């Protein structure tokens, strides 16, 4: 009201002060016109102020409503996350499975939570676990649990007393959920879809995890930590792409390890304790380190491409190691490798023959007619399959460096 009165008074004063001297009759008419104009200006100012106040009230209400909605959504997400995470601690396998699927759905609907939920999955897989076919006491546990349930005893107990066969299914589910979201598919028409099944730039920390039948074929992973992990059964990484560092130091493969067609675009570290199954490898676009790795079965690098330095110094080969058709673009170091007589390099391409390579004994560089430089066995060296196996080669053949 004060603003409206001020507007009326100022308008009247301004109009009246600008009038020339008038006769009495004209002055009366002029006063009426001045008052009418001033009142109109005051009404306009009042309407503007009223509109502004209404807009401010509406804006304030919208902000309060949006804040309340955001808080409610955050509380809902937190409650869902907490409940699902608690389910993973249940002694009942169906409850743990429900927790995994609830977290999966929450992550799919809430992109900002995806990495956090992936971390929860990885933490679950890092929990101590021995597959039932390796521990020999699975049936005893099942029998004891059945007897306890028959007597009406509660089924709760430490995680180590869970049914290993049921826990095996829970872990397979966790691994499959991760793989489903790491399977890369280009977005339609180049548009990013926040609700797509593929979760880009996902990091995996499975350090020391017990992984059974692990399968990341064709997946696209960011940074991956597998140091000290144990892979039971076939470990499949065929066609996978690692866009960040990949660490397998100290990992153990008790079955076949398939890396055929895999691509490592950053550092790849393979200081691995043991391969007890066959191994197939793919493409390494940085510096793969296999120093100290132990291959206790066939290792196939034939057709693999090493676009950086390849380090096999100190590695142990107790099975055949096939590098025929591989391509070395940087330094290749096999110095100190045990069982190097079992390494087959015939036909491997070397793009930098003048680099400081250290090849296994019995191999030399040969320039082909097409100008390529490849590795050929020296005439005096017997073929790998004619050389003694690890047991015949002496006590140091299978000894880890």
mmCIF file of C-alpha atoms in Angstrom, residues 79-107 117 120-121 124 162 166-167 169-174 177:
data_model
loop_
_atom_site.group_PDB
_atom_site.id
_atom_site.type_symbol
_atom_site.label_atom_id
_atom_site.label_comp_id
_atom_site.label_asym_id
_atom_site.label_seq_id
_atom_site.Cartn_x
_atom_site.Cartn_y
_atom_site.Cartn_z
ATOM 1 C CA UNK A 79 15.721 -47.352 2.336
ATOM 2 C CA UNK A 80 15.732 -49.617 -0.721
ATOM 3 C CA UNK A 81 19.530 -49.749 -0.773
ATOM 4 C CA UNK A 82 19.795 -50.453 2.958
ATOM 5 C CA UNK A 83 17.149 -53.179 2.885
ATOM 6 C CA UNK A 84 18.668 -54.880 -0.170
ATOM 7 C CA UNK A 85 22.187 -54.714 1.285
ATOM 8 C CA UNK A 86 20.928 -56.231 4.540
ATOM 9 C CA UNK A 87 19.399 -59.098 2.582
ATOM 10 C CA UNK A 88 22.859 -60.090 1.367
ATOM 11 C CA UNK A 89 23.744 -60.934 4.958
ATOM 12 C CA UNK A 90 20.886 -63.402 5.322
ATOM 13 C CA UNK A 91 21.552 -67.091 5.886
ATOM 14 C CA UNK A 92 18.747 -67.916 3.458
ATOM 15 C CA UNK A 93 19.921 -68.194 -0.159
ATOM 16 C CA UNK A 94 16.576 -66.987 -1.623
ATOM 17 C CA UNK A 95 16.796 -63.853 0.522
ATOM 18 C CA UNK A 96 20.332 -63.172 -0.672
ATOM 19 C CA UNK A 97 19.206 -63.656 -4.273
ATOM 20 C CA UNK A 98 16.347 -61.210 -3.708
ATOM 21 C CA UNK A 99 18.861 -58.694 -2.363
ATOM 22 C CA UNK A 100 21.020 -59.039 -5.484
ATOM 23 C CA UNK A 101 18.082 -58.486 -7.822
ATOM 24 C CA UNK A 102 16.810 -55.553 -5.769
ATOM 25 C CA UNK A 103 20.211 -53.858 -5.951
ATOM 26 C CA UNK A 104 20.379 -54.578 -9.678
ATOM 27 C CA UNK A 105 17.021 -52.877 -10.282
ATOM 28 C CA UNK A 106 17.947 -49.941 -8.052
ATOM 29 C CA UNK A 107 21.211 -49.401 -9.941
ATOM 30 C CA UNK A 117 26.245 -51.111 -6.127
ATOM 31 C CA UNK A 120 28.786 -54.043 -3.141
ATOM 32 C CA UNK A 121 28.609 -56.969 -5.582
ATOM 33 C CA UNK A 124 30.229 -59.914 -1.704
ATOM 34 C CA UNK A 162 26.006 -71.714 4.627
ATOM 35 C CA UNK A 166 23.182 -72.675 -2.514
ATOM 36 C CA UNK A 167 25.958 -70.116 -2.055
ATOM 37 C CA UNK A 169 24.119 -70.279 -7.079
ATOM 38 C CA UNK A 170 24.079 -66.901 -5.336
ATOM 39 C CA UNK A 171 27.620 -66.154 -6.476
ATOM 40 C CA UNK A 172 26.873 -67.228 -10.032
ATOM 41 C CA UNK A 173 23.932 -64.814 -10.009
ATOM 42 C CA UNK A 174 26.116 -61.947 -8.786
ATOM 43 C CA UNK A 177 24.424 -59.573 -13.150
#
